[in-house]
Tab-separated table of C-alpha atoms and ligand atoms in Angstrom:
chain	number	residue	atom	x	y	z
G	104	UNK	CA	-7.432	4.608	26.940
G	105	UNK	CA	-8.649	7.304	24.661
G	106	UNK	CA	-6.293	7.246	21.726
G	107	UNK	CA	-6.035	10.441	19.774
G	108	UNK	CA	-6.272	9.099	16.290
G	109	UNK	CA	-5.732	11.292	13.308
G	110	UNK	CA	-6.412	11.126	9.612
G	111	UNK	CA	-3.184	11.356	7.659
G	112	UNK	CA	-2.966	12.950	4.253
G	113	UNK	CA	-2.248	10.584	1.374
G	114	UNK	CA	0.360	11.527	-1.236
G	115	UNK	CA	-0.967	11.554	-4.786
G	116	UNK	CA	0.871	10.285	-7.848
G	117	UNK	CA	3.074	11.677	-9.408
G	118	UNK	CA	4.375	13.098	-6.120
G	119	UNK	CA	8.119	12.248	-6.142
G	120	UNK	CA	8.002	11.308	-2.445
G	121	UNK	CA	6.104	8.151	-3.502
G	122	UNK	CA	9.384	6.916	-4.990
G	123	UNK	CA	11.263	6.955	-1.673
G	124	UNK	CA	12.604	3.570	-0.552
G	125	UNK	CA	11.460	2.883	3.019
G	126	UNK	CA	13.850	1.922	5.821
G	127	UNK	CA	13.224	-1.000	8.170
G	128	UNK	CA	11.313	-0.200	11.360
G	129	UNK	CA	13.914	-0.286	14.144
G	130	UNK	CA	11.585	-0.797	17.107
G	131	UNK	CA	7.856	-1.441	17.492
G	132	UNK	CA	7.133	1.123	20.181
G	133	UNK	CA	4.299	3.468	21.211
G	134	UNK	CA	5.071	5.801	18.320
G	135	UNK	CA	4.694	2.900	15.897
G	136	UNK	CA	1.404	1.858	17.522
G	137	UNK	CA	0.018	5.385	17.107
G	138	UNK	CA	1.132	5.383	13.486
G	139	UNK	CA	-0.567	1.995	12.911
G	140	UNK	CA	-3.820	3.310	14.437
G	141	UNK	CA	-3.663	6.474	12.323
G	142	UNK	CA	-2.922	4.545	9.141
G	143	UNK	CA	-5.813	2.154	9.771
G	144	UNK	CA	-8.181	5.061	10.390
G	145	UNK	CA	-6.925	6.762	7.221
G	146	UNK	CA	-7.306	3.582	5.143
G	147	UNK	CA	-10.857	2.931	6.385
G	148	UNK	CA	-11.905	6.570	5.894
G	149	UNK	CA	-10.609	6.449	2.309
G	150	UNK	CA	-12.372	3.094	1.724
G	151	UNK	CA	-9.091	1.467	0.741
G	152	UNK	CA	-8.034	-2.147	1.283
G	153	UNK	CA	-4.389	-1.340	1.915
G	154	UNK	CA	-2.088	1.524	2.795
G	155	UNK	CA	1.705	1.709	2.943
G	156	UNK	CA	3.520	4.182	5.216
G	157	UNK	CA	5.189	5.588	2.079
G	158	UNK	CA	1.771	6.895	0.994
G	159	UNK	CA	1.485	9.038	4.121
G	160	UNK	CA	5.064	10.298	3.663
G	161	UNK	CA	6.588	8.100	6.355
G	162	UNK	CA	9.418	6.095	4.881
G	163	UNK	CA	9.532	3.064	7.126
G	164	UNK	CA	8.562	-0.508	6.241
G	165	UNK	CA	4.989	-0.657	7.524
G	166	UNK	CA	1.760	-1.559	5.756
G	167	UNK	CA	-1.843	-1.981	6.891
G	168	UNK	CA	-4.392	-4.093	5.016
G	169	UNK	CA	-8.016	-5.133	5.366
G	170	UNK	CA	-9.541	-7.075	2.474
G	171	UNK	CA	-12.594	-8.276	4.447
G	172	UNK	CA	-16.147	-7.322	3.452
G	173	UNK	CA	-16.942	-6.382	7.063
G	174	UNK	CA	-13.837	-4.160	7.386
G	175	UNK	CA	-12.937	-5.811	10.683
G	176	UNK	CA	-9.887	-7.934	9.756
G	177	UNK	CA	-7.080	-5.399	10.071
G	178	UNK	CA	-3.680	-6.769	9.233
G	179	UNK	CA	-0.475	-4.976	10.203
G	180	UNK	CA	2.788	-5.949	8.513
G	181	UNK	CA	6.012	-4.397	9.787
G	182	UNK	CA	9.286	-5.097	7.919
G	183	UNK	CA	7.486	-7.525	5.567
G	184	UNK	CA	9.603	-9.935	3.506
G	185	UNK	CA	8.350	-12.383	0.898
G	186	UNK	CA	9.686	-15.814	1.871
G	187	UNK	CA	7.900	-17.719	-0.926
G	188	UNK	CA	6.148	-16.837	-4.159
G	189	UNK	CA	3.978	-19.145	-6.274
G	190	UNK	CA	5.300	-20.257	-9.660
G	191	UNK	CA	2.077	-19.003	-11.238
G	192	UNK	CA	1.013	-15.416	-11.818
G	193	UNK	CA	-2.228	-13.732	-12.737
G	194	UNK	CA	-3.262	-10.384	-14.156
G	195	UNK	CA	-5.543	-8.499	-11.774
G	196	UNK	CA	-7.298	-5.161	-11.934
G	197	UNK	CA	-5.708	-2.835	-9.363
G	198	UNK	CA	-6.343	0.615	-7.998
G	199	UNK	CA	-4.495	2.739	-5.447
G	200	UNK	CA	-5.434	5.464	-2.958
G	201	UNK	CA	-2.491	7.473	-4.333
G	202	UNK	CA	-3.847	7.259	-7.895
G	203	UNK	CA	-7.567	7.892	-7.362
G	204	UNK	CA	-9.944	6.838	-10.123
G	205	UNK	CA	-7.379	4.795	-12.076
G	206	UNK	CA	-7.704	1.018	-12.419
G	207	UNK	CA	-5.595	-1.237	-14.615
G	208	UNK	CA	-4.229	-4.744	-14.904
G	209	UNK	CA	-0.992	-5.816	-13.203
G	210	UNK	CA	0.618	-9.261	-13.236
G	211	UNK	CA	1.173	-10.630	-9.704
G	212	UNK	CA	2.056	-13.942	-8.049
G	213	UNK	CA	-1.088	-15.959	-7.316
G	214	UNK	CA	0.092	-16.670	-3.777
G	215	UNK	CA	2.836	-15.476	-1.440
G	216	UNK	CA	4.137	-16.253	2.022
G	217	UNK	CA	5.166	-13.123	3.877
G	218	UNK	CA	7.102	-12.876	7.108
G	219	UNK	CA	6.575	-9.707	9.145
G	220	UNK	CA	6.254	-8.319	12.631
G	221	UNK	CA	2.738	-7.562	13.831
G	222	UNK	CA	1.720	-4.439	15.785
G	223	UNK	CA	3.017	-6.061	18.979
G	224	UNK	CA	6.445	-6.736	17.479
G	225	UNK	CA	5.785	-10.493	17.144
G	226	UNK	CA	7.220	-12.211	14.080
G	227	UNK	CA	4.744	-14.263	12.071
G	228	UNK	CA	4.474	-15.805	8.634
G	229	UNK	CA	1.275	-15.370	6.689
G	230	UNK	CA	0.164	-17.453	3.713
G	231	UNK	CA	-1.831	-15.310	1.329
G	232	UNK	CA	-3.667	-15.951	-1.910
G	233	UNK	CA	-6.230	-14.202	-4.105
G	234	UNK	CA	-6.972	-10.566	-3.239
G	235	UNK	CA	-4.857	-10.590	-0.062
G	236	UNK	CA	-1.835	-11.812	-1.998
G	237	UNK	CA	-2.277	-9.097	-4.638
G	238	UNK	CA	-2.729	-6.441	-1.966
G	239	UNK	CA	0.428	-7.493	-0.079
G	240	UNK	CA	2.488	-7.337	-3.303
G	241	UNK	CA	1.014	-3.934	-4.220
G	242	UNK	CA	1.714	-2.464	-0.762
G	243	UNK	CA	5.223	-3.940	-0.582
G	244	UNK	CA	5.957	-2.257	-3.916
G	245	UNK	CA	5.056	1.081	-2.293
G	246	UNK	CA	7.753	0.469	0.331
G	247	UNK	CA	10.247	0.102	-2.534
G	248	UNK	CA	9.078	3.409	-4.002
G	249	UNK	CA	7.042	1.749	-6.741
G	250	UNK	CA	3.493	2.716	-7.707
G	251	UNK	CA	1.387	0.189	-9.707
G	252	UNK	CA	1.093	2.507	-12.725
G	253	UNK	CA	4.825	1.936	-13.303
G	254	UNK	CA	3.917	-1.531	-14.616
G	255	UNK	CA	1.841	0.057	-17.377
G	256	UNK	CA	3.125	1.262	-20.746
G	257	UNK	CA	4.908	4.658	-20.817
G	258	UNK	CA	2.047	5.999	-22.932
G	259	UNK	CA	-0.612	4.997	-20.390
G	260	UNK	CA	1.543	6.213	-17.502
G	261	UNK	CA	2.021	9.627	-19.088
G	262	UNK	CA	-1.706	9.939	-19.682
G	263	UNK	CA	-2.319	9.112	-16.026
G	264	UNK	CA	0.298	11.670	-14.898
G	265	UNK	CA	-1.353	14.377	-16.980
G	266	UNK	CA	-4.795	13.465	-15.654
G	267	UNK	CA	-3.579	13.441	-12.028
G	268	UNK	CA	-1.786	16.807	-12.359
G	269	UNK	CA	-4.914	18.349	-13.881
G	270	UNK	CA	-7.106	16.960	-11.071
G	271	UNK	CA	-4.661	18.279	-8.454
G	272	UNK	CA	-4.669	21.759	-10.032
G	273	UNK	CA	-8.456	21.771	-9.991
G	274	UNK	CA	-8.500	20.628	-6.341
G	275	UNK	CA	-6.113	23.433	-5.415
G	276	UNK	CA	-8.470	26.124	-6.729
C	577	LIG	NI1	-1.404	1.751	-3.599
């Protein structure tokens, strides 16, 4: 089958739509499978390791992730829920496709267990640590309308907002 995949446009911080809280996916159907394929294509094209539906202005609980070097370990999490978090946390350097060029430290659980549906609608529980764990927490924040820069100080966040708005004005020219 020749799937018509499409690159989706990624919302850029401080776009207010990034603060929308996503609704649960009601049914994993053909529309959802097309969306998954499009989001994966968009994530790979942007050289990202994760993308939440929120970032492409679709406010349903769906994220795609690939933290592998070879970019061949796509992970699809629909209606993800954390069922366990480690007692220990760690500060990691994070970036985001919606905040291009900005990297800063965020405190995250070292490990998480996440229950989600896969792209076939099957429920599974994944045990994640290291980069995958960080990525899952970052993407799940997007579904709650939260961008990683909101963990930073108001001063840093305002500087980032100014920088992003300036870059967007220059892009629009
Ligand atoms: Ni992000």
